[in-house]
PDB file of C-alpha atoms and ligand atoms in Angstrom:
ATOM      1  CA  MET N   1     176.618-172.828  18.129  1.00  0.00           C
ATOM      2  CA  LYS N   2     174.400-175.904  18.927  1.00  0.00           C
ATOM      3  CA  ASN N   3     170.989-176.008  17.197  1.00  0.00           C
ATOM      4  CA  PHE N   4     168.319-173.694  18.587  1.00  0.00           C
ATOM      5  CA  LYS N   5     165.933-175.330  20.858  1.00  0.00           C
ATOM      6  CA  LEU N   6     162.624-173.878  22.207  1.00  0.00           C
ATOM      7  CA  ALA N   7     161.458-175.193  25.574  1.00  0.00           C
ATOM      8  CA  PRO N   8     157.862-174.199  26.472  1.00  0.00           C
ATOM      9  CA  SER N   9     157.451-173.826  30.211  1.00  0.00           C
ATOM     10  CA  ILE N  10     154.371-175.509  31.417  1.00  0.00           C
ATOM     11  CA  LEU N  11     154.169-173.074  34.266  1.00  0.00           C
ATOM     12  CA  SER N  12     151.961-170.920  32.008  1.00  0.00           C
ATOM     13  CA  ALA N  13     149.964-173.885  30.566  1.00  0.00           C
ATOM     14  CA  ASP N  14     146.286-174.486  31.310  1.00  0.00           C
ATOM     15  CA  PHE N  15     146.463-177.254  33.988  1.00  0.00           C
ATOM     16  CA  THR N  16     142.870-178.324  33.254  1.00  0.00           C
ATOM     17  CA  LYS N  17     144.062-179.588  29.698  1.00  0.00           C
ATOM     18  CA  LEU N  18     147.785-179.994  30.361  1.00  0.00           C
ATOM     19  CA  GLY N  19     148.215-183.280  28.330  1.00  0.00           C
ATOM     20  CA  GLU N  20     146.419-181.791  25.316  1.00  0.00           C
ATOM     21  CA  ASP N  21     148.447-178.515  25.459  1.00  0.00           C
ATOM     22  CA  VAL N  22     151.649-180.523  25.686  1.00  0.00           C
ATOM     23  CA  ALA N  23     150.736-182.745  22.712  1.00  0.00           C
ATOM     24  CA  VAL N  24     150.054-179.555  20.684  1.00  0.00           C
ATOM     25  CA  CYS N  25     153.711-178.389  21.616  1.00  0.00           C
ATOM     26  CA  GLU N  26     155.048-181.834  20.589  1.00  0.00           C
ATOM     27  CA  LYS N  27     153.120-181.994  17.370  1.00  0.00           C
ATOM     28  CA  ALA N  28     154.395-178.413  16.502  1.00  0.00           C
ATOM     29  CA  GLY N  29     157.937-179.840  16.751  1.00  0.00           C
ATOM     30  CA  VAL N  30     159.453-178.314  19.861  1.00  0.00           C
ATOM     31  CA  PRO N  31     162.117-180.564  21.153  1.00  0.00           C
ATOM     32  CA  TRP N  32     162.049-179.828  24.962  1.00  0.00           C
ATOM     33  CA  LEU N  33     159.481-179.207  27.727  1.00  0.00           C
ATOM     34  CA  HIS N  34     160.480-177.001  30.602  1.00  0.00           C
ATOM     35  CA  ILE N  35     159.142-178.087  33.912  1.00  0.00           C
ATOM     36  CA  ASP N  36     159.338-175.315  36.702  1.00  0.00           C
ATOM     37  CA  VAL N  37     159.592-176.638  40.258  1.00  0.00           C
ATOM     38  CA  MET N  38     159.130-174.094  43.089  1.00  0.00           C
ATOM     39  CA  ASP N  39     159.253-174.638  46.823  1.00  0.00           C
ATOM     40  CA  GLY N  40     158.124-171.399  48.246  1.00  0.00           C
ATOM     41  CA  ILE N  41     161.434-171.022  50.114  1.00  0.00           C
ATOM     42  CA  PHE N  42     164.107-170.504  47.492  1.00  0.00           C
ATOM     43  CA  VAL N  43     161.493-168.532  45.522  1.00  0.00           C
ATOM     44  CA  PRO N  44     158.425-166.786  46.882  1.00  0.00           C
ATOM     45  CA  ASN N  45     156.033-169.012  45.089  1.00  0.00           C
ATOM     46  CA  ILE N  46     154.955-172.860  45.035  1.00  0.00           C
ATOM     47  CA  SER N  47     154.319-174.496  41.852  1.00  0.00           C
ATOM     48  CA  PHE N  48     154.271-178.263  41.646  1.00  0.00           C
ATOM     49  CA  GLY N  49     156.352-181.434  42.162  1.00  0.00           C
ATOM     50  CA  THR N  50     156.866-184.690  40.322  1.00  0.00           C
ATOM     51  CA  VAL N  51     153.194-185.469  40.083  1.00  0.00           C
ATOM     52  CA  ILE N  52     152.578-182.970  37.295  1.00  0.00           C
ATOM     53  CA  TYR N  53     154.854-184.634  34.831  1.00  0.00           C
ATOM     54  CA  GLU N  54     155.123-188.342  35.774  1.00  0.00           C
ATOM     55  CA  LYS N  55     152.018-189.349  33.898  1.00  0.00           C
ATOM     56  CA  LEU N  56     152.858-187.086  30.993  1.00  0.00           C
ATOM     57  CA  ARG N  57     156.010-189.041  30.577  1.00  0.00           C
ATOM     58  CA  LYS N  58     154.031-192.010  29.462  1.00  0.00           C
ATOM     59  CA  GLN N  59     152.481-190.040  26.620  1.00  0.00           C
ATOM     60  CA  SER N  60     155.388-187.738  25.440  1.00  0.00           C
ATOM     61  CA  GLU N  61     158.561-188.225  23.863  1.00  0.00           C
ATOM     62  CA  LEU N  62     159.751-184.589  24.565  1.00  0.00           C
ATOM     63  CA  PHE N  63     162.900-183.996  26.454  1.00  0.00           C
ATOM     64  CA  PHE N  64     161.838-183.196  30.046  1.00  0.00           C
ATOM     65  CA  ASP N  65     163.930-180.322  31.283  1.00  0.00           C
ATOM     66  CA  VAL N  66     163.361-180.028  34.880  1.00  0.00           C
ATOM     67  CA  HIS N  67     164.307-176.627  36.515  1.00  0.00           C
ATOM     68  CA  LEU N  68     164.471-176.935  40.276  1.00  0.00           C
ATOM     69  CA  MET N  69     163.942-173.657  42.128  1.00  0.00           C
ATOM     70  CA  ILE N  70     164.048-175.459  45.367  1.00  0.00           C
ATOM     71  CA  THR N  71     166.479-175.113  48.387  1.00  0.00           C
ATOM     72  CA  GLU N  72     168.833-177.859  48.994  1.00  0.00           C
ATOM     73  CA  PRO N  73     168.066-179.564  45.609  1.00  0.00           C
ATOM     74  CA  GLU N  74     170.255-182.581  46.564  1.00  0.00           C
ATOM     75  CA  ARG N  75     167.410-183.901  48.690  1.00  0.00           C
ATOM     76  CA  TYR N  76     165.059-184.309  45.736  1.00  0.00           C
ATOM     77  CA  ILE N  77     167.079-184.782  42.652  1.00  0.00           C
ATOM     78  CA  GLU N  78     166.671-188.562  42.442  1.00  0.00           C
ATOM     79  CA  ARG N  79     163.044-188.408  42.882  1.00  0.00           C
ATOM     80  CA  PHE N  80     162.721-185.866  39.900  1.00  0.00           C
ATOM     81  CA  ILE N  81     164.823-188.371  37.878  1.00  0.00           C
ATOM     82  CA  ALA N  82     162.777-191.431  38.778  1.00  0.00           C
ATOM     83  CA  SER N  83     159.790-189.573  37.604  1.00  0.00           C
ATOM     84  CA  GLY N  84     160.916-189.029  34.251  1.00  0.00           C
ATOM     85  CA  ALA N  85     163.428-185.988  34.018  1.00  0.00           C
ATOM     86  CA  ASP N  86     165.760-185.984  31.122  1.00  0.00           C
ATOM     87  CA  SER N  87     167.836-183.159  32.520  1.00  0.00           C
ATOM     88  CA  VAL N  88     167.842-181.519  35.889  1.00  0.00           C
ATOM     89  CA  THR N  89     169.084-178.044  36.436  1.00  0.00           C
ATOM     90  CA  PHE N  90     169.706-176.683  40.011  1.00  0.00           C
ATOM     91  CA  HIS N  91     170.488-173.239  41.300  1.00  0.00           C
ATOM     92  CA  ILE N  92     173.852-172.560  42.544  1.00  0.00           C
ATOM     93  CA  GLU N  93     172.471-170.088  45.086  1.00  0.00           C
ATOM     94  CA  ALA N  94     170.280-172.882  46.529  1.00  0.00           C
ATOM     95  CA  THR N  95     172.929-175.367  47.630  1.00  0.00           C
ATOM     96  CA  LYS N  96     176.104-175.799  49.615  1.00  0.00           C
ATOM     97  CA  LYS N  97     176.639-179.102  47.801  1.00  0.00           C
ATOM     98  CA  PRO N  98     176.850-178.219  43.998  1.00  0.00           C
ATOM     99  CA  MET N  99     179.292-181.176  43.306  1.00  0.00           C
ATOM    100  CA  GLU N 100     176.860-183.700  45.097  1.00  0.00           C
ATOM    101  CA  CYS N 101     173.962-182.260  42.841  1.00  0.00           C
ATOM    102  CA  ILE N 102     176.157-182.803  39.673  1.00  0.00           C
ATOM    103  CA  GLU N 103     177.119-186.390  40.613  1.00  0.00           C
ATOM    104  CA  LEU N 104     173.779-187.421  41.648  1.00  0.00           C
ATOM    105  CA  ILE N 105     172.427-186.342  38.306  1.00  0.00           C
ATOM    106  CA  LYS N 106     175.283-187.810  36.336  1.00  0.00           C
ATOM    107  CA  LYS N 107     175.041-191.065  38.152  1.00  0.00           C
ATOM    108  CA  HIS N 108     171.611-191.629  36.573  1.00  0.00           C
ATOM    109  CA  GLY N 109     172.900-190.647  33.048  1.00  0.00           C
ATOM    110  CA  LYS N 110     170.983-187.511  32.948  1.00  0.00           C
ATOM    111  CA  LYS N 111     172.009-184.013  31.563  1.00  0.00           C
ATOM    112  CA  VAL N 112     173.113-181.584  34.304  1.00  0.00           C
ATOM    113  CA  GLY N 113     172.186-177.918  34.331  1.00  0.00           C
ATOM    114  CA  VAL N 114     173.403-175.203  36.679  1.00  0.00           C
ATOM    115  CA  SER N 115     171.431-171.930  36.944  1.00  0.00           C
ATOM    116  CA  ILE N 116     172.191-168.413  37.979  1.00  0.00           C
ATOM    117  CA  CYS N 117     169.909-165.714  39.151  1.00  0.00           C
ATOM    118  CA  PRO N 118     170.031-162.342  37.427  1.00  0.00           C
ATOM    119  CA  GLU N 119     172.405-160.916  40.083  1.00  0.00           C
ATOM    120  CA  THR N 120     174.768-163.847  40.268  1.00  0.00           C
ATOM    121  CA  SER N 121     177.960-163.575  38.361  1.00  0.00           C
ATOM    122  CA  VAL N 122     179.479-166.182  36.219  1.00  0.00           C
ATOM    123  CA  ASP N 123     182.493-166.374  38.476  1.00  0.00           C
ATOM    124  CA  VAL N 124     180.353-168.275  40.935  1.00  0.00           C
ATOM    125  CA  ILE N 125     179.898-171.237  38.575  1.00  0.00           C
ATOM    126  CA  ARG N 126     183.201-171.027  36.744  1.00  0.00           C
ATOM    127  CA  GLU N 127     184.657-173.906  38.516  1.00  0.00           C
ATOM    128  CA  TYR N 128     181.647-176.359  37.476  1.00  0.00           C
ATOM    129  CA  LEU N 129     181.470-175.276  33.732  1.00  0.00           C
ATOM    130  CA  ASP N 130     183.381-178.169  32.652  1.00  0.00           C
ATOM    131  CA  LYS N 131     181.321-180.604  34.645  1.00  0.00           C
ATOM    132  CA  VAL N 132     177.902-179.679  33.447  1.00  0.00           C
ATOM    133  CA  ASP N 133     175.863-180.058  30.232  1.00  0.00           C
ATOM    134  CA  MET N 134     174.187-176.638  30.305  1.00  0.00           C
ATOM    135  CA  VAL N 135     174.123-173.202  32.138  1.00  0.00           C
ATOM    136  CA  LEU N 136     170.668-171.670  32.737  1.00  0.00           C
ATOM    137  CA  VAL N 137     170.924-167.952  32.812  1.00  0.00           C
ATOM    138  CA  MET N 138     167.883-166.504  34.425  1.00  0.00           C
ATOM    139  CA  SER N 139     166.563-163.378  32.840  1.00  0.00           C
ATOM    140  CA  VAL N 140     163.877-162.680  35.342  1.00  0.00           C
ATOM    141  CA  HIS N 141     163.802-163.234  39.173  1.00  0.00           C
ATOM    142  CA  PRO N 142     162.767-166.785  39.440  1.00  0.00           C
ATOM    143  CA  GLY N 143     159.324-167.345  40.935  1.00  0.00           C
ATOM    144  CA  TYR N 144     156.784-166.217  38.369  1.00  0.00           C
ATOM    145  CA  GLY N 145     155.954-166.308  34.617  1.00  0.00           C
ATOM    146  CA  GLY N 146     155.001-163.217  32.816  1.00  0.00           C
ATOM    147  CA  GLN N 147     157.777-160.964  33.939  1.00  0.00           C
ATOM    148  CA  SER N 148     159.959-158.539  31.783  1.00  0.00           C
ATOM    149  CA  TYR N 149     163.316-159.648  30.479  1.00  0.00           C
ATOM    150  CA  ILE N 150     166.175-158.236  32.448  1.00  0.00           C
ATOM    151  CA  GLU N 151     168.645-156.962  29.762  1.00  0.00           C
ATOM    152  CA  ASP N 152     171.591-156.667  32.225  1.00  0.00           C
ATOM    153  CA  VAL N 153     172.045-160.494  31.888  1.00  0.00           C
ATOM    154  CA  ASN N 154     173.038-160.406  28.253  1.00  0.00           C
ATOM    155  CA  PRO N 155     176.735-160.043  28.901  1.00  0.00           C
ATOM    156  CA  LYS N 156     176.713-163.224  31.096  1.00  0.00           C
ATOM    157  CA  ILE N 157     175.292-165.210  28.085  1.00  0.00           C
ATOM    158  CA  THR N 158     177.962-163.880  25.814  1.00  0.00           C
ATOM    159  CA  GLU N 159     180.724-164.483  28.507  1.00  0.00           C
ATOM    160  CA  ILE N 160     179.662-168.209  28.967  1.00  0.00           C
ATOM    161  CA  ARG N 161     179.472-168.715  25.277  1.00  0.00           C
ATOM    162  CA  LYS N 162     182.849-167.377  24.804  1.00  0.00           C
ATOM    163  CA  ILE N 163     184.297-169.668  27.572  1.00  0.00           C
ATOM    164  CA  MET N 164     182.504-172.974  26.542  1.00  0.00           C
ATOM    165  CA  GLY N 165     182.641-172.621  22.749  1.00  0.00           C
ATOM    166  CA  ASN N 166     179.752-173.568  20.357  1.00  0.00           C
ATOM    167  CA  ASP N 167     179.119-177.152  21.546  1.00  0.00           C
ATOM    168  CA  PHE N 168     177.522-176.307  24.890  1.00  0.00           C
ATOM    169  CA  ASP N 169     173.883-175.509  25.861  1.00  0.00           C
ATOM    170  CA  ILE N 170     173.207-172.159  27.294  1.00  0.00           C
ATOM    171  CA  GLN N 171     169.498-171.666  28.361  1.00  0.00           C
ATOM    172  CA  VAL N 172     167.818-168.444  28.930  1.00  0.00           C
ATOM    173  CA  ASP N 173     164.525-168.350  30.857  1.00  0.00           C
ATOM    174  CA  GLY N 174     162.080-165.483  31.641  1.00  0.00           C
ATOM    175  CA  GLY N 175     160.475-162.680  29.677  1.00  0.00           C
ATOM    176  CA  ILE N 176     161.160-164.033  26.176  1.00  0.00           C
ATOM    177  CA  TYR N 177     158.677-163.236  23.563  1.00  0.00           C
ATOM    178  CA  LYS N 178     158.742-163.008  19.692  1.00  0.00           C
ATOM    179  CA  GLU N 179     159.987-159.559  19.903  1.00  0.00           C
ATOM    180  CA  ASN N 180     163.156-160.238  21.838  1.00  0.00           C
ATOM    181  CA  ILE N 181     163.980-163.864  21.220  1.00  0.00           C
ATOM    182  CA  LYS N 182     166.289-163.112  18.408  1.00  0.00           C
ATOM    183  CA  SER N 183     168.384-160.681  20.478  1.00  0.00           C
ATOM    184  CA  VAL N 184     168.740-163.465  23.190  1.00  0.00           C
ATOM    185  CA  VAL N 185     169.917-165.952  20.691  1.00  0.00           C
ATOM    186  CA  ASP N 186     172.220-163.441  19.163  1.00  0.00           C
ATOM    187  CA  CYS N 187     173.838-163.056  22.598  1.00  0.00           C
ATOM    188  CA  GLY N 188     174.868-166.574  22.449  1.00  0.00           C
ATOM    189  CA  ALA N 189     171.699-168.623  23.818  1.00  0.00           C
ATOM    190  CA  ASN N 190     170.733-171.696  22.199  1.00  0.00           C
ATOM    191  CA  VAL N 191     167.959-173.039  24.453  1.00  0.00           C
ATOM    192  CA  ILE N 192     165.059-170.627  24.925  1.00  0.00           C
ATOM    193  CA  VAL N 193     162.500-171.166  27.616  1.00  0.00           C
ATOM    194  CA  ALA N 194     159.152-169.460  26.862  1.00  0.00           C
ATOM    195  CA  GLY N 195     156.026-169.822  28.995  1.00  0.00           C
ATOM    196  CA  THR N 196     153.469-166.954  28.508  1.00  0.00           C
ATOM    197  CA  ALA N 197     154.689-166.553  24.740  1.00  0.00           C
ATOM    198  CA  VAL N 198     153.798-170.108  24.134  1.00  0.00           C
ATOM    199  CA  PHE N 199     150.755-170.846  26.045  1.00  0.00           C
ATOM    200  CA  LYS N 200     148.899-167.617  26.050  1.00  0.00           C
ATOM    201  CA  GLY N 201     146.651-167.762  22.988  1.00  0.00           C
ATOM    202  CA  ASP N 202     147.106-170.153  20.010  1.00  0.00           C
ATOM    203  CA  ILE N 203     149.965-172.552  21.025  1.00  0.00           C
ATOM    204  CA  LYS N 204     150.712-173.689  17.507  1.00  0.00           C
ATOM    205  CA  GLU N 205     150.689-170.239  16.183  1.00  0.00           C
ATOM    206  CA  ASN N 206     152.785-168.868  18.963  1.00  0.00           C
ATOM    207  CA  ILE N 207     155.610-171.570  18.311  1.00  0.00           C
ATOM    208  CA  LYS N 208     155.676-170.819  14.756  1.00  0.00           C
ATOM    209  CA  ASN N 209     156.096-167.171  15.418  1.00  0.00           C
ATOM    210  CA  LEU N 210     158.905-167.591  17.987  1.00  0.00           C
ATOM    211  CA  GLU N 211     160.713-169.969  15.675  1.00  0.00           C
ATOM    212  CA  ALA N 212     160.322-167.653  12.660  1.00  0.00           C
ATOM    213  CA  ALA N 213     161.559-164.801  14.638  1.00  0.00           C
ATOM    214  CA  VAL N 214     164.827-166.608  15.428  1.00  0.00           C
ATOM    215  CA  CYS N 215     165.420-167.333  11.712  1.00  0.00           C
ATOM    216  CA  VAL N 216     165.209-163.732  10.556  1.00  0.00           C
ATOM    217  CA  GLN N 217     168.491-162.604   9.079  1.00  0.00           C
TER     218      GLN N 217
HETATM  219  C1  DX5 P 301     160.408-168.410  36.243  1.00  0.00           C
HETATM  220  C2  DX5 P 301     160.381-169.688  35.502  1.00  0.00           C
HETATM  221  C3  DX5 P 301     160.109-169.597  34.043  1.00  0.00           C
HETATM  222  C4  DX5 P 301     158.893-169.017  33.536  1.00  0.00           C
HETATM  223  C5  DX5 P 301     158.947-168.280  32.266  1.00  0.00           C
HETATM  224  O1  DX5 P 301     160.784-168.605  37.542  1.00  0.00           O
HETATM  225  O2  DX5 P 301     161.684-170.375  35.722  1.00  0.00           O
HETATM  226  O3  DX5 P 301     160.478-170.694  33.281  1.00  0.00           O
HETATM  227  O4  DX5 P 301     157.912-169.889  33.551  1.00  0.00           O
HETATM  228  O5  DX5 P 301     157.832-167.768  31.992  1.00  0.00           O
HETATM  229  P1  DX5 P 301     157.714-166.478  31.009  1.00  0.00           P
HETATM  230  O6  DX5 P 301     158.137-166.908  29.651  1.00  0.00           O
HETATM  231  O7  DX5 P 301     156.353-166.213  31.008  1.00  0.00           O
HETATM  232  O8  DX5 P 301     158.515-165.402  31.498  1.00  0.00           O
HETATM  233 ZN1   ZN P 302     162.294-172.014  34.532  1.00  0.00          ZN
END
């Protein structure tokens, strides 16, 4: 399997000191930053748009992993890339034009992710698997941080790993804490999103604990 990567989700960060908190993550050695964009239509919550990270881009070397929870993502993909996204992940349930989304992201040389909600089966994305760089398996209903992990998604992670082999990114997002991170990685995930588990309390300590929990034999 590809190396394990922790991707803190800024949805749970303190926005009054976002730059500072992101710098703490970067200093702690995390490779990715997960950026959750919600439109209030595809999901019942509104988060933020490009404005939240385009200035961060100038002060951070982190890989900016943009998770679009918006309907018809093809309308906005290029704006998110222009603002500094390194990867863009769209939801298969949110678009009638998945190939257009994939091509738009690839055209700009960025990594493509496709995401499935907890109820969506792997069959729905099967034909796109060899065209994307990453699958994001949602382990909560998209829209909010701080929810509980839905164990029923585990067989999907294992199934995708079996189909795609070890040299492929499988990201899991939602409800992951130091207590269950290892079991998610053991299912076959190698990119782990964590919002609450990183930003609630001492960020540096939290990151250390999450990484240590994965390394336990
Ligand atoms: C949910 C978002 C997640 C969320 C994870 O819609 O996509 O990235 O921030 O938050 P936690 O880790 O708190 O479940
Ligand atoms: Zn997310």
